[in-house]
Amino acid sequence: MKKGLLVFLIMPVFVCFSQNKNDLKLWYKQPSGKAWENALPIGNGRLGAMVYGNVEKETLQLNEHTLWTGGPNRNDNPLALDSLAIIRQLIFEGKQKKAQEIANRVIITKKSHGQMFQPVGSLQLSFDGHENYTNYYRDLDIEKAVTKTSYSVGSVSYTREAFASFPDRVIVMRLTTDKPGTISFTASFTTPQSQAVVRTTSAKELTIAGTTMDHEGVKGLVKFKGIVRIKLEGGTMTANDTTLLVNGANAATIYISVATNFINYDNVGGDENKMAAAYLDKVYARSWSAMRSSHIAAYQKYFNRVKLDLGSTAASRFPTDERLKNFNSTDDPQFVTIYYQYGRYLLISSSQPGGQAANLQGIWNDKIRPPWDSKYTININAEMNYWPAEKTNLAELHEPFLQMVKHLSVTGGQTARDMYGARGWMAHHNTDIWRASGAVDGALWGVWSAAGGWTSQHLWEHYQYSGNKTFLASVYPILKGASAFYVDFLVEHPVYHWLVINPDMSPENAPAAHQGSSLDAGTTMTNQIVFDIFSCTIKAAEILKKDAAFIDTLKQMRKRLPPMHIGQHGQLQEWLEDIDDPKDNHRHISHLYGLFPSNQISPYRTPELYSAARTTLIHRGDVSTGWSMGWKVNWWARLLDGNHAYKLIQNQLTPVGTNEGGGGTYNNLFDAHPPFQIDGNFGCTSGITEMLMQSANSDLHVLPALPDGWRTGSITGLRAIGGFEIVSMKWKDAKLEEVVIKSTIGGNLRLRVPNPMKFGAGGSLRTATGKNVNSFYQVEEIPMPFVSPKAMIAPPQLKATLVYDIPTQAGKSYTLVAE
Ligand code: FUC
């Protein structure tokens, strides 16, 4: 008590922190304490750390992108092939329950259900005598990708800064003080890895070494090594068996390097000791400030491409956790800007070229057995992670996901052959670092064969944004293989005679009519996915002038896919039969894949389906798991309803635990399923972009879904398909004032705007006529939907827009201003 009082009395000024109105910082007035979801994430795509900012015991919980249980393995169930005919027959006869029982025995794996992404452990720094502190502050500056903690003990101020260096591949933390000789602490490791050995070396390094666990019959083969070296300015350091003791330093810089023996999904022949030491040796001599500047420059190369300003209010002066609490009852548009940019920060930090794709938790996980193994759920979650990549100008960061698709096209080739007797390649609803492509979890979830069709469209998307034909040629065999699987796997429906996938399911949802079985034939989402993968394979082959006969087959078969159905409640049917329950509020609304990420449903081209999709969304409700709400922001944006999209952002930016029966957001702005899943962060960043710009409906549409609350703002750097970049865009009172668009590959720019525009240099714009001639904006026509005679269909109520055609030249920018 006395000491506390004394500290208070001798503190001359009580520093009161608050945020500048437009700062891109997450900041707090208190340490994380025990909750991992209060800690702040840093990462360089290879290493991730959660920095707690606890005063007397700082924790950096560490992850490395390749640290997974098990080793190269396969998990196919070869019994599938012999039972395929009977399963199909039962489903066509309406005996879905029986089909599911058999599928559980013959399709679901008897081996691994996927391996687990695991933590390395935590570096712990203990500061004796720092129990009582004042002036506490910590933040994560997402403009710099640096986190900071500062506080005072008595009259001495301490600061810690940390980042995960992009160019240098190590994590660094620097401890400073305003009074020389006052930095003393003990460094040690804790780890949930049961086989890990922690020790110090004669060179006064603190090391951790181990091998990951065996899991579900697969031997743990990933060996890892972590090395910590501390560089002191003044003071002394001694090493005990398992700890380093620093005493009386003026400053200390802690370098953390971690590596594993993982080389590729089929090779664990690397040398973790050599790699971990090599990363450290390369940078140890460099100064903190040099490392910090090159880190920030490398980060900002990506981050600075997009700047968003939605305005700010007095609400932005409060710490992040308070703003989160207040968000639904105040006007805080700058909080949306932070959340938006945080999505980009998280993608840059968890997904770098040459590294692993961002998993269910990005690269941040402290659990030895994480929820859903922290792996890749490819019936939605992993795709969602990459929705912001192209349009928020982070195309290079799409690469790890595209690599994963490439690997799956190899492992999944054997699955297609062995389990289904089909050519090409396929994957079920999950995969992991070993690119397992068998069916897992149980038939209710696992008997889904559309992952090849969906994931490989990311390759097509990457091409659509850049127009890079060399890239397209390099991935064409993967698109072709994904299509070839469906060519062989589609069967004729005995009643409707359409070509359908059987066994099939609409991810994770089982209609009441099927007594708890999800199995069915020709579900809407799968039909849409097969339509899309056929369509982009056809286009790619035509561009590359290849495979005429195969393309003809795809065209013939595409004509025979089932059309979409509008059911008795006016809803888009999830299944071929009209069995949707309007009270079903399942988190997966897979059949709206056709609205987003696909563009088969559009307010302008398919008004009836627009109306049906809207009815379905209303039936399903708003509040749901985090990722589901993130998807809904995109859907409402595509339905051109900015206010409803904003309502979903509000639902998502609600402290976890307050949305009844749903997810929300943690104090560190991680998305809550709950538990933490990063997909919702990425989904919402994508959705906010879709509110401001879309390039899905044969035109580039700016301000398609602006909510009433964002009447004035600006954004730079968004990308659209066909190589267009919105260099900058400003709007005021909900009116587009100016837009500058750069064309990187030329072609007609068909621009849809909310108010009349003219060329900035003078000269009027030409109103669009006929079909858009730009080849990137050719949207495939879908068959007319089947409409139930009972369905009530409200025509879309759309705001008036103007559409112009601007012929562009590669490399030129075009400035338009309001008339
Ligand atoms: C799917 C979803 C769950 C969860 C899991 C990781 O199975 O249905 O909600 O997101 O993936």
PDB file of C-alpha atoms in Angstrom, residues 318-568:
ATOM      1  CA  PHE A 318     -11.053   5.538 -26.857  1.00  0.00           C
ATOM      2  CA  PRO A 319      -9.028   2.357 -26.454  1.00  0.00           C
ATOM      3  CA  THR A 320      -9.855  -0.462 -28.863  1.00  0.00           C
ATOM      4  CA  ASP A 321     -11.704  -2.672 -26.378  1.00  0.00           C
ATOM      5  CA  GLU A 322     -13.921   0.244 -25.351  1.00  0.00           C
ATOM      6  CA  ARG A 323     -14.610   1.150 -28.964  1.00  0.00           C
ATOM      7  CA  LEU A 324     -15.626  -2.439 -29.607  1.00  0.00           C
ATOM      8  CA  LYS A 325     -18.062  -2.264 -26.672  1.00  0.00           C
ATOM      9  CA  ASN A 326     -19.415   1.073 -27.865  1.00  0.00           C
ATOM     10  CA  PHE A 327     -19.538   0.337 -31.570  1.00  0.00           C
ATOM     11  CA  ASN A 328     -23.191  -0.582 -31.808  1.00  0.00           C
ATOM     12  CA  SER A 329     -24.347   2.471 -29.864  1.00  0.00           C
ATOM     13  CA  THR A 330     -22.069   5.176 -31.299  1.00  0.00           C
ATOM     14  CA  ASP A 331     -21.076   6.532 -34.674  1.00  0.00           C
ATOM     15  CA  ASP A 332     -17.484   5.329 -35.111  1.00  0.00           C
ATOM     16  CA  PRO A 333     -16.742   4.938 -38.831  1.00  0.00           C
ATOM     17  CA  GLN A 334     -12.986   5.000 -38.224  1.00  0.00           C
ATOM     18  CA  PHE A 335     -13.355   1.748 -36.289  1.00  0.00           C
ATOM     19  CA  VAL A 336     -14.572   0.135 -39.513  1.00  0.00           C
ATOM     20  CA  THR A 337     -11.475   1.493 -41.243  1.00  0.00           C
ATOM     21  CA  ILE A 338      -9.281  -0.118 -38.582  1.00  0.00           C
ATOM     22  CA  TYR A 339     -11.130  -3.416 -38.796  1.00  0.00           C
ATOM     23  CA  TYR A 340     -10.888  -3.333 -42.595  1.00  0.00           C
ATOM     24  CA  GLN A 341      -7.166  -2.624 -42.579  1.00  0.00           C
ATOM     25  CA  TYR A 342      -6.653  -5.166 -39.801  1.00  0.00           C
ATOM     26  CA  GLY A 343      -7.921  -7.824 -42.221  1.00  0.00           C
ATOM     27  CA  ARG A 344      -5.224  -6.733 -44.665  1.00  0.00           C
ATOM     28  CA  TYR A 345      -2.652  -6.626 -41.836  1.00  0.00           C
ATOM     29  CA  LEU A 346      -3.558 -10.187 -40.835  1.00  0.00           C
ATOM     30  CA  LEU A 347      -3.267 -11.480 -44.392  1.00  0.00           C
ATOM     31  CA  ILE A 348       0.117  -9.822 -44.932  1.00  0.00           C
ATOM     32  CA  SER A 349       1.296 -11.226 -41.593  1.00  0.00           C
ATOM     33  CA  SER A 350       0.056 -14.790 -42.060  1.00  0.00           C
ATOM     34  CA  SER A 351       0.437 -15.476 -45.779  1.00  0.00           C
ATOM     35  CA  GLN A 352       3.657 -14.687 -47.591  1.00  0.00           C
ATOM     36  CA  PRO A 353       4.903 -16.030 -50.927  1.00  0.00           C
ATOM     37  CA  GLY A 354       6.837 -19.241 -50.344  1.00  0.00           C
ATOM     38  CA  GLY A 355       5.117 -19.902 -47.019  1.00  0.00           C
ATOM     39  CA  GLN A 356       2.035 -21.850 -45.987  1.00  0.00           C
ATOM     40  CA  ALA A 357      -1.481 -20.587 -46.643  1.00  0.00           C
ATOM     41  CA  ALA A 358      -3.249 -18.871 -43.741  1.00  0.00           C
ATOM     42  CA  ASN A 359      -5.018 -21.665 -41.862  1.00  0.00           C
ATOM     43  CA  LEU A 360      -8.175 -21.557 -39.748  1.00  0.00           C
ATOM     44  CA  GLN A 361      -6.336 -19.312 -37.279  1.00  0.00           C
ATOM     45  CA  GLY A 362      -4.019 -17.657 -39.755  1.00  0.00           C
ATOM     46  CA  ILE A 363      -0.692 -18.459 -38.156  1.00  0.00           C
ATOM     47  CA  TRP A 364      -1.701 -17.873 -34.505  1.00  0.00           C
ATOM     48  CA  ASN A 365      -2.565 -20.806 -32.282  1.00  0.00           C
ATOM     49  CA  ASP A 366      -1.571 -21.572 -28.677  1.00  0.00           C
ATOM     50  CA  LYS A 367      -3.299 -24.938 -28.317  1.00  0.00           C
ATOM     51  CA  ILE A 368      -1.636 -28.296 -28.705  1.00  0.00           C
ATOM     52  CA  ARG A 369      -5.039 -29.582 -29.890  1.00  0.00           C
ATOM     53  CA  PRO A 370      -6.574 -26.577 -31.601  1.00  0.00           C
ATOM     54  CA  PRO A 371     -10.256 -26.323 -32.539  1.00  0.00           C
ATOM     55  CA  TRP A 372     -10.814 -28.166 -35.844  1.00  0.00           C
ATOM     56  CA  ASP A 373      -7.051 -28.841 -35.725  1.00  0.00           C
ATOM     57  CA  SER A 374      -6.583 -25.291 -37.050  1.00  0.00           C
ATOM     58  CA  LYS A 375      -6.443 -26.857 -40.489  1.00  0.00           C
ATOM     59  CA  TYR A 376      -7.992 -25.927 -43.821  1.00  0.00           C
ATOM     60  CA  THR A 377     -11.751 -26.342 -44.113  1.00  0.00           C
ATOM     61  CA  ILE A 378     -12.201 -26.036 -47.852  1.00  0.00           C
ATOM     62  CA  ASN A 379     -15.989 -26.043 -47.993  1.00  0.00           C
ATOM     63  CA  ILE A 380     -15.832 -22.306 -47.150  1.00  0.00           C
ATOM     64  CA  ASN A 381     -13.332 -21.185 -44.503  1.00  0.00           C
ATOM     65  CA  ALA A 382     -10.029 -21.423 -46.359  1.00  0.00           C
ATOM     66  CA  GLU A 383     -11.453 -19.837 -49.515  1.00  0.00           C
ATOM     67  CA  MET A 384     -12.844 -16.984 -47.404  1.00  0.00           C
ATOM     68  CA  ASN A 385      -9.347 -16.273 -46.089  1.00  0.00           C
ATOM     69  CA  TYR A 386      -8.329 -15.290 -49.596  1.00  0.00           C
ATOM     70  CA  TRP A 387     -11.350 -13.236 -50.656  1.00  0.00           C
ATOM     71  CA  PRO A 388      -9.598  -9.940 -49.864  1.00  0.00           C
ATOM     72  CA  ALA A 389      -6.332 -10.910 -51.574  1.00  0.00           C
ATOM     73  CA  GLU A 390      -6.866  -9.731 -55.146  1.00  0.00           C
ATOM     74  CA  LYS A 391      -9.265  -6.848 -54.672  1.00  0.00           C
ATOM     75  CA  THR A 392      -7.435  -5.234 -51.753  1.00  0.00           C
ATOM     76  CA  ASN A 393      -4.244  -5.259 -53.805  1.00  0.00           C
ATOM     77  CA  LEU A 394      -2.443  -8.126 -52.075  1.00  0.00           C
ATOM     78  CA  ALA A 395      -2.340 -10.465 -55.067  1.00  0.00           C
ATOM     79  CA  GLU A 396       1.143 -11.798 -54.267  1.00  0.00           C
ATOM     80  CA  LEU A 397      -0.178 -13.051 -50.941  1.00  0.00           C
ATOM     81  CA  HIS A 398      -2.654 -15.293 -52.737  1.00  0.00           C
ATOM     82  CA  GLU A 399       0.319 -17.448 -53.737  1.00  0.00           C
ATOM     83  CA  PRO A 400       0.460 -19.826 -50.737  1.00  0.00           C
ATOM     84  CA  PHE A 401      -3.189 -20.743 -51.291  1.00  0.00           C
ATOM     85  CA  LEU A 402      -2.630 -21.197 -55.024  1.00  0.00           C
ATOM     86  CA  GLN A 403       0.311 -23.480 -54.210  1.00  0.00           C
ATOM     87  CA  MET A 404      -1.901 -25.500 -51.920  1.00  0.00           C
ATOM     88  CA  VAL A 405      -4.369 -25.983 -54.791  1.00  0.00           C
ATOM     89  CA  LYS A 406      -1.502 -27.131 -56.990  1.00  0.00           C
ATOM     90  CA  HIS A 407      -0.452 -29.685 -54.379  1.00  0.00           C
ATOM     91  CA  LEU A 408      -4.034 -30.869 -53.948  1.00  0.00           C
ATOM     92  CA  SER A 409      -4.252 -31.426 -57.679  1.00  0.00           C
ATOM     93  CA  VAL A 410      -1.492 -34.013 -57.191  1.00  0.00           C
ATOM     94  CA  THR A 411      -2.633 -35.712 -53.976  1.00  0.00           C
ATOM     95  CA  GLY A 412      -6.278 -35.402 -55.030  1.00  0.00           C
ATOM     96  CA  GLY A 413      -5.511 -37.071 -58.363  1.00  0.00           C
ATOM     97  CA  GLN A 414      -4.962 -40.336 -56.559  1.00  0.00           C
ATOM     98  CA  THR A 415      -8.113 -39.801 -54.486  1.00  0.00           C
ATOM     99  CA  ALA A 416     -10.165 -39.266 -57.656  1.00  0.00           C
ATOM    100  CA  ARG A 417      -8.779 -42.477 -59.138  1.00  0.00           C
ATOM    101  CA  ASP A 418      -8.788 -44.734 -56.107  1.00  0.00           C
ATOM    102  CA  MET A 419     -12.030 -43.677 -54.450  1.00  0.00           C
ATOM    103  CA  TYR A 420     -14.193 -42.716 -57.417  1.00  0.00           C
ATOM    104  CA  GLY A 421     -12.571 -44.251 -60.507  1.00  0.00           C
ATOM    105  CA  ALA A 422     -12.417 -40.790 -62.072  1.00  0.00           C
ATOM    106  CA  ARG A 423      -9.789 -38.834 -63.970  1.00  0.00           C
ATOM    107  CA  GLY A 424      -8.576 -35.409 -62.899  1.00  0.00           C
ATOM    108  CA  TRP A 425      -8.409 -34.550 -59.230  1.00  0.00           C
ATOM    109  CA  MET A 426     -10.725 -33.820 -56.321  1.00  0.00           C
ATOM    110  CA  ALA A 427     -10.666 -32.996 -52.644  1.00  0.00           C
ATOM    111  CA  HIS A 428     -13.253 -33.354 -49.895  1.00  0.00           C
ATOM    112  CA  HIS A 429     -14.118 -30.724 -47.293  1.00  0.00           C
ATOM    113  CA  ASN A 430     -10.803 -30.564 -45.395  1.00  0.00           C
ATOM    114  CA  THR A 431      -7.105 -30.585 -45.993  1.00  0.00           C
ATOM    115  CA  ASP A 432      -3.922 -29.970 -44.001  1.00  0.00           C
ATOM    116  CA  ILE A 433      -0.242 -29.265 -44.524  1.00  0.00           C
ATOM    117  CA  TRP A 434       0.198 -32.780 -45.948  1.00  0.00           C
ATOM    118  CA  ARG A 435      -2.492 -32.009 -48.538  1.00  0.00           C
ATOM    119  CA  ALA A 436      -4.659 -34.904 -47.380  1.00  0.00           C
ATOM    120  CA  SER A 437      -7.608 -35.277 -49.741  1.00  0.00           C
ATOM    121  CA  GLY A 438      -9.630 -38.128 -48.212  1.00  0.00           C
ATOM    122  CA  ALA A 439     -13.074 -37.664 -46.620  1.00  0.00           C
ATOM    123  CA  VAL A 440     -12.967 -36.859 -42.892  1.00  0.00           C
ATOM    124  CA  ASP A 441     -15.048 -36.233 -39.770  1.00  0.00           C
ATOM    125  CA  GLY A 442     -18.146 -38.208 -40.782  1.00  0.00           C
ATOM    126  CA  ALA A 443     -20.417 -38.549 -43.786  1.00  0.00           C
ATOM    127  CA  LEU A 444     -22.625 -35.658 -42.636  1.00  0.00           C
ATOM    128  CA  TRP A 445     -19.682 -33.289 -43.310  1.00  0.00           C
ATOM    129  CA  GLY A 446     -17.155 -35.205 -45.345  1.00  0.00           C
ATOM    130  CA  VAL A 447     -18.918 -36.604 -48.412  1.00  0.00           C
ATOM    131  CA  TRP A 448     -18.492 -33.425 -50.416  1.00  0.00           C
ATOM    132  CA  SER A 449     -16.579 -33.460 -53.657  1.00  0.00           C
ATOM    133  CA  ALA A 450     -16.690 -29.818 -54.729  1.00  0.00           C
ATOM    134  CA  ALA A 451     -13.418 -28.610 -53.186  1.00  0.00           C
ATOM    135  CA  GLY A 452     -11.431 -29.110 -56.393  1.00  0.00           C
ATOM    136  CA  GLY A 453     -13.988 -27.102 -58.331  1.00  0.00           C
ATOM    137  CA  TRP A 454     -14.060 -24.282 -55.815  1.00  0.00           C
ATOM    138  CA  THR A 455     -10.412 -23.958 -54.784  1.00  0.00           C
ATOM    139  CA  SER A 456      -9.109 -24.091 -58.344  1.00  0.00           C
ATOM    140  CA  GLN A 457     -11.243 -21.101 -59.288  1.00  0.00           C
ATOM    141  CA  HIS A 458      -8.851 -19.024 -57.208  1.00  0.00           C
ATOM    142  CA  LEU A 459      -6.335 -19.706 -59.982  1.00  0.00           C
ATOM    143  CA  TRP A 460      -8.772 -18.336 -62.530  1.00  0.00           C
ATOM    144  CA  GLU A 461      -9.507 -15.348 -60.286  1.00  0.00           C
ATOM    145  CA  HIS A 462      -5.782 -14.587 -60.033  1.00  0.00           C
ATOM    146  CA  TYR A 463      -5.637 -14.546 -63.832  1.00  0.00           C
ATOM    147  CA  GLN A 464      -8.808 -12.425 -64.131  1.00  0.00           C
ATOM    148  CA  TYR A 465      -7.253  -9.647 -62.068  1.00  0.00           C
ATOM    149  CA  SER A 466      -3.872  -9.607 -63.789  1.00  0.00           C
ATOM    150  CA  GLY A 467      -4.509 -10.873 -67.311  1.00  0.00           C
ATOM    151  CA  ASN A 468      -1.204 -12.756 -67.091  1.00  0.00           C
ATOM    152  CA  LYS A 469      -1.410 -15.474 -69.745  1.00  0.00           C
ATOM    153  CA  THR A 470       1.859 -17.125 -68.740  1.00  0.00           C
ATOM    154  CA  PHE A 471       0.387 -17.699 -65.312  1.00  0.00           C
ATOM    155  CA  LEU A 472      -2.830 -18.996 -66.866  1.00  0.00           C
ATOM    156  CA  ALA A 473      -0.917 -21.460 -69.034  1.00  0.00           C
ATOM    157  CA  SER A 474       0.985 -22.709 -65.982  1.00  0.00           C
ATOM    158  CA  VAL A 475      -2.195 -23.476 -64.026  1.00  0.00           C
ATOM    159  CA  TYR A 476      -4.401 -24.599 -66.893  1.00  0.00           C
ATOM    160  CA  PRO A 477      -3.688 -28.319 -66.241  1.00  0.00           C
ATOM    161  CA  ILE A 478      -5.071 -27.850 -62.717  1.00  0.00           C
ATOM    162  CA  LEU A 479      -8.299 -26.277 -63.997  1.00  0.00           C
ATOM    163  CA  LYS A 480      -8.582 -29.000 -66.594  1.00  0.00           C
ATOM    164  CA  GLY A 481      -8.032 -31.702 -63.975  1.00  0.00           C
ATOM    165  CA  ALA A 482     -10.670 -30.221 -61.677  1.00  0.00           C
ATOM    166  CA  SER A 483     -13.157 -30.256 -64.568  1.00  0.00           C
ATOM    167  CA  ALA A 484     -12.133 -33.729 -65.737  1.00  0.00           C
ATOM    168  CA  PHE A 485     -13.113 -35.136 -62.357  1.00  0.00           C
ATOM    169  CA  TYR A 486     -16.661 -33.833 -62.718  1.00  0.00           C
ATOM    170  CA  VAL A 487     -16.882 -35.023 -66.332  1.00  0.00           C
ATOM    171  CA  ASP A 488     -16.353 -38.538 -65.010  1.00  0.00           C
ATOM    172  CA  PHE A 489     -18.251 -38.177 -61.740  1.00  0.00           C
ATOM    173  CA  LEU A 490     -21.516 -36.589 -62.950  1.00  0.00           C
ATOM    174  CA  VAL A 491     -24.395 -39.018 -63.471  1.00  0.00           C
ATOM    175  CA  GLU A 492     -27.820 -38.630 -64.997  1.00  0.00           C
ATOM    176  CA  HIS A 493     -30.630 -37.992 -62.541  1.00  0.00           C
ATOM    177  CA  PRO A 494     -33.209 -40.761 -63.102  1.00  0.00           C
ATOM    178  CA  VAL A 495     -36.214 -38.428 -62.790  1.00  0.00           C
ATOM    179  CA  TYR A 496     -35.048 -35.049 -64.092  1.00  0.00           C
ATOM    180  CA  HIS A 497     -32.362 -36.318 -66.463  1.00  0.00           C
ATOM    181  CA  TRP A 498     -30.000 -33.520 -65.522  1.00  0.00           C
ATOM    182  CA  LEU A 499     -26.380 -34.349 -64.848  1.00  0.00           C
ATOM    183  CA  VAL A 500     -25.778 -34.325 -61.100  1.00  0.00           C
ATOM    184  CA  ILE A 501     -23.120 -35.173 -58.549  1.00  0.00           C
ATOM    185  CA  ASN A 502     -24.170 -38.109 -56.386  1.00  0.00           C
ATOM    186  CA  PRO A 503     -23.302 -38.547 -53.542  1.00  0.00           C
ATOM    187  CA  ASP A 504     -23.401 -34.836 -52.876  1.00  0.00           C
ATOM    188  CA  MET A 505     -24.363 -32.470 -50.071  1.00  0.00           C
ATOM    189  CA  SER A 506     -24.908 -28.801 -49.408  1.00  0.00           C
ATOM    190  CA  PRO A 507     -22.105 -28.201 -46.895  1.00  0.00           C
ATOM    191  CA  GLU A 508     -22.992 -29.390 -43.433  1.00  0.00           C
ATOM    192  CA  ASN A 509     -26.736 -28.841 -43.738  1.00  0.00           C
ATOM    193  CA  ALA A 510     -29.253 -31.677 -43.621  1.00  0.00           C
ATOM    194  CA  PRO A 511     -32.849 -30.989 -44.657  1.00  0.00           C
ATOM    195  CA  ALA A 512     -35.466 -32.128 -42.127  1.00  0.00           C
ATOM    196  CA  ALA A 513     -36.986 -34.298 -44.845  1.00  0.00           C
ATOM    197  CA  HIS A 514     -33.861 -36.488 -44.886  1.00  0.00           C
ATOM    198  CA  GLN A 515     -33.899 -37.624 -41.238  1.00  0.00           C
ATOM    199  CA  GLY A 516     -30.556 -36.215 -40.277  1.00  0.00           C
ATOM    200  CA  SER A 517     -28.720 -37.155 -43.450  1.00  0.00           C
ATOM    201  CA  SER A 518     -26.991 -34.474 -45.488  1.00  0.00           C
ATOM    202  CA  LEU A 519     -26.455 -36.735 -48.483  1.00  0.00           C
ATOM    203  CA  ASP A 520     -28.266 -35.887 -51.669  1.00  0.00           C
ATOM    204  CA  ALA A 521     -27.748 -35.523 -55.421  1.00  0.00           C
ATOM    205  CA  GLY A 522     -27.310 -32.307 -57.391  1.00  0.00           C
ATOM    206  CA  THR A 523     -27.369 -29.718 -54.607  1.00  0.00           C
ATOM    207  CA  THR A 524     -27.556 -26.118 -55.733  1.00  0.00           C
ATOM    208  CA  MET A 525     -24.077 -25.123 -54.572  1.00  0.00           C
ATOM    209  CA  THR A 526     -22.413 -28.062 -56.285  1.00  0.00           C
ATOM    210  CA  ASN A 527     -24.313 -27.390 -59.519  1.00  0.00           C
ATOM    211  CA  GLN A 528     -23.116 -23.792 -59.392  1.00  0.00           C
ATOM    212  CA  ILE A 529     -19.523 -24.820 -58.687  1.00  0.00           C
ATOM    213  CA  VAL A 530     -19.458 -27.359 -61.514  1.00  0.00           C
ATOM    214  CA  PHE A 531     -20.948 -24.715 -63.828  1.00  0.00           C
ATOM    215  CA  ASP A 532     -18.204 -22.273 -62.835  1.00  0.00           C
ATOM    216  CA  ILE A 533     -15.253 -24.639 -63.102  1.00  0.00           C
ATOM    217  CA  PHE A 534     -16.481 -25.852 -66.506  1.00  0.00           C
ATOM    218  CA  SER A 535     -16.928 -22.243 -67.621  1.00  0.00           C
ATOM    219  CA  CYS A 536     -13.500 -21.038 -66.579  1.00  0.00           C
ATOM    220  CA  THR A 537     -11.810 -24.142 -67.986  1.00  0.00           C
ATOM    221  CA  ILE A 538     -13.580 -23.505 -71.299  1.00  0.00           C
ATOM    222  CA  LYS A 539     -12.490 -19.866 -71.319  1.00  0.00           C
ATOM    223  CA  ALA A 540      -8.926 -20.703 -70.315  1.00  0.00           C
ATOM    224  CA  ALA A 541      -8.662 -23.353 -73.035  1.00  0.00           C
ATOM    225  CA  GLU A 542     -10.037 -20.908 -75.610  1.00  0.00           C
ATOM    226  CA  ILE A 543      -7.542 -18.222 -74.588  1.00  0.00           C
ATOM    227  CA  LEU A 544      -4.690 -20.745 -74.717  1.00  0.00           C
ATOM    228  CA  LYS A 545      -6.082 -22.408 -77.855  1.00  0.00           C
ATOM    229  CA  LYS A 546      -6.047 -25.883 -76.383  1.00  0.00           C
ATOM    230  CA  ASP A 547      -8.100 -29.072 -76.030  1.00  0.00           C
ATOM    231  CA  ALA A 548     -10.939 -28.396 -78.480  1.00  0.00           C
ATOM    232  CA  ALA A 549     -12.528 -31.829 -78.027  1.00  0.00           C
ATOM    233  CA  PHE A 550     -12.446 -31.703 -74.237  1.00  0.00           C
ATOM    234  CA  ILE A 551     -13.923 -28.210 -74.285  1.00  0.00           C
ATOM    235  CA  ASP A 552     -16.728 -29.412 -76.482  1.00  0.00           C
ATOM    236  CA  THR A 553     -17.490 -32.119 -73.902  1.00  0.00           C
ATOM    237  CA  LEU A 554     -17.578 -29.498 -71.152  1.00  0.00           C
ATOM    238  CA  LYS A 555     -19.937 -27.325 -73.172  1.00  0.00           C
ATOM    239  CA  GLN A 556     -22.278 -30.207 -73.853  1.00  0.00           C
ATOM    240  CA  MET A 557     -22.297 -31.316 -70.231  1.00  0.00           C
ATOM    241  CA  ARG A 558     -22.668 -27.797 -68.873  1.00  0.00           C
ATOM    242  CA  LYS A 559     -25.957 -27.512 -70.774  1.00  0.00           C
ATOM    243  CA  ARG A 560     -27.262 -30.513 -68.891  1.00  0.00           C
ATOM    244  CA  LEU A 561     -26.560 -29.253 -65.363  1.00  0.00           C
ATOM    245  CA  PRO A 562     -29.666 -28.491 -63.286  1.00  0.00           C
ATOM    246  CA  PRO A 563     -30.841 -24.864 -63.373  1.00  0.00           C
ATOM    247  CA  MET A 564     -31.385 -23.031 -60.094  1.00  0.00           C
ATOM    248  CA  HIS A 565     -34.789 -23.439 -58.496  1.00  0.00           C
ATOM    249  CA  ILE A 566     -36.956 -20.862 -56.752  1.00  0.00           C
ATOM    250  CA  GLY A 567     -39.126 -22.656 -54.215  1.00  0.00           C
ATOM    251  CA  GLN A 568     -42.558 -22.282 -52.688  1.00  0.00           C
TER     252      GLN A 568
END
